[in-house]
Coordinates of C-alpha atoms and ligand atoms in Angstrom, one line a residue:
M1 CA 391.6 -80.2 -8.7
N2 CA 391.0 -83.4 -10.7
A3 CA 387.3 -84.2 -10.6
Y4 CA 388.1 -87.9 -11.1
C5 CA 390.3 -88.2 -8.0
E6 CA 387.6 -88.8 -5.4
P7 CA 383.9 -89.1 -5.7
R8 CA 382.2 -85.8 -4.7
P9 CA 380.6 -86.1 -1.3
V10 CA 376.8 -86.2 -1.5
L11 CA 375.6 -82.7 -0.4
F12 CA 373.6 -83.2 2.7
Q13 CA 371.8 -80.2 4.0
P14 CA 368.9 -81.1 6.3
T15 CA 366.3 -78.5 6.1
D16 CA 363.3 -79.9 8.0
R17 CA 362.5 -82.4 10.7
A18 CA 361.9 -85.2 8.1
D19 CA 365.5 -84.7 6.8
I20 CA 366.9 -84.7 10.3
Q21 CA 365.0 -87.8 11.3
H22 CA 366.1 -89.7 8.2
L23 CA 369.8 -88.8 8.7
L24 CA 369.6 -89.8 12.4
T25 CA 368.9 -93.4 11.5
C26 CA 370.9 -93.8 8.3
E27 CA 373.2 -96.7 8.0
G28 CA 375.8 -98.3 5.8
E29 CA 376.8 -96.3 2.7
E30 CA 374.5 -93.5 3.4
Q31 CA 375.9 -93.1 6.9
Q32 CA 379.4 -93.0 5.4
A33 CA 378.3 -90.4 3.0
L34 CA 376.8 -88.4 5.9
F35 CA 380.1 -88.5 7.7
Q36 CA 382.0 -87.5 4.6
A37 CA 379.7 -84.5 4.1
A38 CA 380.1 -83.6 7.8
R39 CA 383.9 -83.7 7.4
A40 CA 383.7 -81.6 4.2
A41 CA 381.5 -79.0 6.0
R42 CA 384.1 -78.9 8.8
Q43 CA 386.9 -78.4 6.4
A44 CA 385.0 -75.7 4.3
A45 CA 384.3 -73.8 7.6
G46 CA 388.0 -73.9 8.5
M47 CA 387.3 -75.9 11.6
D48 CA 389.4 -79.0 10.9
A49 CA 392.1 -78.2 13.5
V50 CA 391.1 -80.1 16.7
K51 CA 390.7 -77.9 19.7
L52 CA 392.1 -79.3 23.0
R53 CA 390.6 -78.3 26.3
G54 CA 392.0 -79.1 29.7
V55 CA 389.3 -79.8 32.3
I56 CA 389.6 -79.4 36.0
E57 CA 386.7 -80.9 37.9
L58 CA 386.8 -78.7 40.9
S59 CA 383.9 -79.8 43.0
N60 CA 381.5 -82.8 43.1
Y61 CA 379.0 -81.2 45.4
C62 CA 375.8 -80.8 43.5
Q63 CA 372.3 -79.5 44.2
K64 CA 370.7 -81.2 41.1
T65 CA 369.1 -84.6 41.4
C66 CA 369.6 -85.8 37.8
D67 CA 368.6 -89.5 37.6
Y68 CA 371.6 -90.3 35.4
C69 CA 374.4 -88.7 37.5
A70 CA 376.2 -90.2 40.5
I71 CA 377.1 -86.8 41.9
R72 CA 373.4 -86.2 42.8
P73 CA 373.0 -85.4 46.5
Q74 CA 371.1 -88.6 47.2
N75 CA 374.2 -90.7 46.5
K76 CA 375.5 -91.0 50.0
E77 CA 378.3 -93.4 48.7
M78 CA 380.0 -90.4 47.1
I79 CA 382.9 -88.8 49.0
R80 CA 382.6 -85.1 48.3
Y81 CA 385.4 -82.7 47.6
R82 CA 385.8 -79.0 46.7
M83 CA 389.2 -77.6 45.5
D84 CA 390.4 -74.2 46.5
A85 CA 391.7 -71.5 44.1
D86 CA 395.3 -72.5 44.8
A87 CA 394.7 -76.1 43.8
I88 CA 392.9 -74.9 40.6
L89 CA 395.9 -72.7 39.8
A90 CA 398.4 -75.5 40.3
I91 CA 396.5 -77.7 37.9
T92 CA 396.1 -74.7 35.5
A93 CA 399.9 -74.5 35.3
E94 CA 400.0 -78.2 34.1
I95 CA 397.5 -77.4 31.4
V96 CA 399.3 -74.3 30.3
A97 CA 402.6 -76.2 30.2
E98 CA 401.1 -78.5 27.6
G99 CA 400.3 -75.6 25.4
I100 CA 396.6 -76.0 25.9
T101 CA 394.8 -72.6 25.7
T102 CA 391.4 -73.4 27.1
V103 CA 391.1 -74.1 30.8
F104 CA 387.7 -75.7 31.4
L105 CA 386.3 -75.5 35.0
Q106 CA 383.7 -78.1 35.6
S107 CA 381.7 -78.8 38.8
G108 CA 378.5 -80.0 40.2
Q109 CA 376.0 -77.2 40.7
D110 CA 377.7 -76.0 43.9
P111 CA 377.0 -72.5 45.1
K112 CA 379.9 -72.7 47.6
S113 CA 382.3 -73.0 44.7
D114 CA 381.2 -69.6 43.2
A115 CA 383.6 -67.5 45.3
I116 CA 386.4 -69.9 44.6
V117 CA 385.8 -69.8 40.8
L118 CA 385.6 -66.0 40.9
E119 CA 388.9 -65.9 42.6
A120 CA 390.5 -68.4 40.3
I121 CA 389.3 -66.9 36.9
P122 CA 391.4 -63.7 36.9
R123 CA 394.5 -65.7 38.1
I124 CA 394.0 -68.2 35.3
R125 CA 393.6 -65.4 32.8
Q126 CA 397.0 -64.0 33.7
A127 CA 398.4 -67.0 31.7
D128 CA 396.6 -65.7 28.6
V129 CA 394.3 -68.7 28.2
N130 CA 390.5 -68.8 27.8
V131 CA 388.3 -69.8 30.6
L132 CA 385.4 -72.1 29.8
L133 CA 382.9 -72.9 32.6
N134 CA 380.4 -75.7 33.2
L135 CA 379.0 -75.0 36.6
G136 CA 375.2 -75.4 36.2
E137 CA 372.3 -73.0 36.7
K138 CA 373.2 -69.7 38.3
S139 CA 371.6 -66.2 38.6
R140 CA 372.0 -63.8 35.7
A141 CA 374.1 -61.7 38.1
M142 CA 376.4 -64.6 38.8
Y143 CA 376.9 -65.2 35.1
A144 CA 377.7 -61.5 34.6
R145 CA 380.3 -61.8 37.5
Y146 CA 382.0 -64.7 35.7
V147 CA 382.3 -62.5 32.6
E148 CA 383.7 -59.6 34.7
A149 CA 386.2 -62.0 36.2
G150 CA 387.4 -63.0 32.7
A151 CA 385.4 -66.1 31.6
D152 CA 384.4 -66.1 28.0
S153 CA 382.3 -69.2 27.5
Y154 CA 379.9 -71.5 29.4
I155 CA 378.5 -75.0 28.7
L156 CA 375.0 -75.6 29.9
K157 CA 373.5 -78.7 28.2
F158 CA 369.7 -78.9 27.9
E159 CA 370.1 -82.7 28.0
T160 CA 366.7 -83.3 26.4
S161 CA 364.3 -80.9 24.7
D162 CA 361.2 -82.7 26.0
P163 CA 359.9 -80.7 29.0
V164 CA 358.2 -83.7 30.6
M165 CA 361.2 -85.9 30.3
Y166 CA 363.5 -83.2 31.5
Q167 CA 361.3 -82.5 34.6
N168 CA 361.1 -86.3 35.3
I169 CA 364.8 -87.0 34.9
V170 CA 366.4 -83.8 36.1
G171 CA 363.8 -82.7 38.6
T172 CA 363.6 -79.0 37.7
P173 CA 361.8 -77.2 34.8
L174 CA 363.4 -77.2 31.3
A175 CA 362.2 -73.6 31.0
K176 CA 364.6 -72.6 33.9
R177 CA 367.5 -74.2 32.1
L178 CA 366.7 -72.4 28.9
E179 CA 366.4 -69.1 30.7
C180 CA 369.9 -69.7 32.0
A181 CA 371.2 -70.4 28.5
R182 CA 369.7 -67.1 27.3
W183 CA 371.3 -65.2 30.2
I184 CA 374.7 -66.8 29.4
K185 CA 374.5 -65.3 25.9
E186 CA 373.1 -62.0 27.1
V187 CA 375.9 -61.4 29.5
G188 CA 378.4 -61.9 26.6
M189 CA 379.6 -65.5 27.0
K190 CA 379.8 -68.0 24.2
L191 CA 377.2 -70.8 24.8
G192 CA 377.8 -74.5 24.6
T193 CA 374.8 -76.9 24.8
G194 CA 373.6 -80.3 23.8
N195 CA 371.8 -83.5 24.6
I196 CA 372.3 -87.0 26.0
I197 CA 371.3 -89.9 23.8
G198 CA 369.7 -92.9 25.4
L199 CA 367.5 -91.4 28.2
P200 CA 364.3 -93.2 29.2
D201 CA 361.2 -92.4 27.1
Q202 CA 363.4 -90.7 24.5
T203 CA 362.1 -91.2 20.9
L204 CA 363.5 -90.4 17.5
D205 CA 361.1 -87.4 17.5
T206 CA 362.6 -86.2 20.8
L207 CA 366.1 -86.4 19.2
V208 CA 364.9 -84.4 16.2
D209 CA 363.5 -81.8 18.6
D210 CA 366.8 -81.7 20.4
I211 CA 368.6 -80.7 17.2
L212 CA 365.9 -78.1 16.5
L213 CA 366.2 -76.7 20.0
A214 CA 369.9 -76.4 19.5
Q215 CA 369.2 -74.5 16.3
E216 CA 367.0 -72.1 18.3
L217 CA 369.7 -71.5 20.9
Q218 CA 372.3 -70.8 18.2
P219 CA 375.2 -72.1 20.3
D220 CA 378.9 -71.7 19.6
F221 CA 379.5 -75.3 20.8
V222 CA 377.2 -78.2 20.6
S223 CA 377.5 -81.8 21.8
S224 CA 375.7 -85.1 21.7
S225 CA 376.8 -87.7 24.3
P226 CA 375.7 -91.3 24.7
F227 CA 374.0 -92.1 28.1
I228 CA 376.3 -94.0 30.4
P229 CA 374.6 -96.0 33.2
N230 CA 376.0 -94.8 36.5
E231 CA 376.3 -96.8 39.8
N232 CA 374.1 -95.6 42.7
T233 CA 371.6 -93.8 40.4
P234 CA 368.0 -94.5 39.5
L235 CA 369.1 -95.2 35.9
E236 CA 371.9 -97.6 36.8
N237 CA 370.2 -100.6 35.1
L238 CA 369.5 -98.8 31.8
G239 CA 371.6 -99.8 28.7
V240 CA 374.2 -97.4 27.3
G241 CA 373.1 -94.9 24.6
D242 CA 373.3 -95.9 21.0
L243 CA 376.7 -95.2 19.4
Q244 CA 375.4 -94.9 15.8
L245 CA 372.6 -92.5 16.8
T246 CA 375.1 -90.4 18.6
L247 CA 377.6 -90.3 15.7
N248 CA 374.7 -89.4 13.3
S249 CA 373.6 -86.6 15.6
I250 CA 377.2 -85.2 15.7
A251 CA 377.4 -85.3 11.9
I252 CA 374.0 -83.6 11.5
C253 CA 375.1 -80.9 14.0
R254 CA 378.2 -80.3 11.9
L255 CA 376.1 -79.8 8.8
L256 CA 373.8 -77.4 10.7
F257 CA 376.5 -75.6 12.7
P258 CA 379.6 -75.7 10.4
H259 CA 381.6 -73.3 12.5
A260 CA 380.8 -74.8 15.9
L261 CA 383.1 -76.5 18.3
I262 CA 381.7 -80.1 18.6
P263 CA 383.4 -82.4 21.1
A264 CA 384.0 -86.1 20.7
V265 CA 383.2 -86.8 24.3
S266 CA 385.0 -89.3 26.5
A267 CA 381.7 -91.2 26.9
L268 CA 382.1 -92.3 23.2
E269 CA 385.4 -93.9 24.1
K270 CA 383.8 -95.5 27.2
I271 CA 381.2 -97.3 25.2
K272 CA 383.6 -98.3 22.4
K273 CA 387.3 -98.3 22.1
G274 CA 388.1 -95.9 19.3
G275 CA 384.8 -94.1 19.9
Q276 CA 386.3 -90.7 20.0
L277 CA 388.1 -91.3 16.7
M278 CA 384.6 -92.2 15.3
G279 CA 383.4 -88.9 16.7
L280 CA 386.1 -86.9 14.9
N281 CA 385.4 -88.9 11.7
A282 CA 381.7 -87.9 12.1
G283 CA 382.6 -84.2 12.2
A284 CA 383.6 -83.4 15.8
N285 CA 386.6 -81.2 16.4
V286 CA 387.2 -80.9 20.2
L287 CA 388.9 -83.3 22.7
T288 CA 388.9 -82.6 26.4
I289 CA 391.9 -83.8 28.4
N290 CA 391.3 -84.5 32.0
F291 CA 393.7 -82.8 34.4
T292 CA 391.8 -83.5 37.6
P293 CA 394.2 -85.2 40.0
K294 CA 393.5 -88.9 40.3
D295 CA 392.2 -88.8 44.0
F296 CA 389.5 -86.3 43.0
R297 CA 388.9 -87.7 39.5
D298 CA 387.8 -91.0 40.9
K299 CA 385.1 -89.1 42.9
Y300 CA 383.8 -87.1 39.9
A301 CA 381.8 -90.1 38.7
I302 CA 379.5 -88.4 36.1
Y303 CA 380.2 -91.2 33.6
S304 CA 380.4 -94.0 36.1
K305 CA 383.2 -95.0 38.4
E306 CA 385.2 -96.6 35.6
R307 CA 384.8 -93.8 33.1
F308 CA 387.3 -93.3 30.4
V309 CA 389.9 -90.7 31.4
V310 CA 391.3 -88.9 28.3
S311 CA 395.1 -88.4 28.5
L312 CA 397.1 -86.1 26.3
D313 CA 398.7 -89.1 24.6
H314 CA 395.3 -90.6 23.8
A315 CA 394.1 -87.3 22.4
H316 CA 397.2 -86.8 20.2
A317 CA 397.0 -90.4 18.9
T318 CA 393.2 -90.0 18.2
I319 CA 393.8 -86.7 16.3
A320 CA 396.6 -88.3 14.2
A321 CA 394.5 -91.4 13.5
A322 CA 391.8 -89.0 12.1
G323 CA 394.4 -87.4 9.8
L324 CA 393.9 -84.1 11.6
R325 CA 396.1 -81.7 13.6
P326 CA 395.6 -80.1 17.0
R327 CA 394.7 -76.4 16.8
Q328 CA 397.8 -74.3 17.5
A329 CA 397.8 -71.5 20.0
A330 CA 397.5 -68.1 18.2
Q331 CA 400.5 -66.8 20.1
P332 CA 402.9 -68.4 22.6
V333 CA 401.2 -68.6 26.0
Q334 CA 402.9 -67.2 29.0
S335 CA 403.9 -69.3 32.0
V336 CA 401.3 -69.4 34.8
S337 CA 403.9 -69.4 37.4
S338 CA 403.5 -65.6 37.6
C339 CA 399.9 -66.0 38.6
S340 CA 399.3 -65.6 42.3
Ligands
5AD401 N1 375.6 -90.2 30.8 C1 375.9 -89.3 29.9 N2 376.1 -88.0 30.1 C2 376.1 -87.6 31.4 N3 376.3 -86.4 32.0 C3 376.3 -86.6 33.3 N4 376.1 -87.9 33.6 C4 375.9 -88.5 32.5 C5 375.7 -89.9 32.1 N5 375.5 -90.8 33.1 C6 376.6 -85.2 31.3 C7 375.4 -84.2 31.3 C8 376.0 -83.0 32.0 C9 377.5 -83.2 31.7 C10 378.4 -82.4 32.6 O1 377.7 -84.5 31.8 O2 375.0 -83.9 30.0 O3 375.5 -81.8 31.4

């Protein structure tokens, strides 16, 4: 290695809240150095290969009343749907055919989809792929049943670490959410968590606390997403979340969680063309490709009706532009056609 080839990246290692706060707002050359350090940390951890997930949004029924989300029950404009296990399996076959090895089942918090998910998981697992869930707050027993069925990971974002903000915006206690996060780990699943950047009353201090809370939870996956105003919600007139803050938060998370899966979420692309590439350049290493059929997808309006829908082509182009490669399957995956 020739020491004169490239300047050494500045070694950033935030150790306290003052460091995190400073890095959250850094700009210009310092921000570029932060991103470079995040990429170096990702590479040193062997986490440069970009993980692709295929998401199926299986139900837009939801019990939660989150002020930012259009699938809240108060939104009577929303036409509701719930897929059955056969529909989920048909879409799984498309995901598997693309060589994607994580099937991501996402839904509003909808108790009526529990039985469907429990039926679908073992059938999906026959294709030798991982099952990642994002279905909201459940009982500890239900999380354990998902594991028995074959799920291995679960995303439950805390959204904000401020208990007052959380209660005001989400309508239920943060403590309940955190208890669920603990249960998810206790029953043996990997945990994904994270925040939304740009919520009302959020301060820089809150965002530092978000990162510290993520550290306490020791997640396997962590995300920061910019807030997207959503039609027919109480926050429809709020501005979008700040892109630079979100990118800095992603980079800080990479430094603090070098081995984590960190997504460049579709909301980044929604607020800026090329936003997901910026996410990868800030240290992210996951892209989620949407396999929800169009009819349903249009009704799963978590990021507004005109959300950015990530296609396989967009994902591959973004990965190539970042100078990275998609993560290869450890072994060839079996066809899902045998699953019934
Ligand atoms: N803006 C940003 N993130 C949102 N989510 C839902 N609605 C929005 C929005 N309007 C995120 C939440 C939730 C995940 C499934 O989607 O963080 O946990």
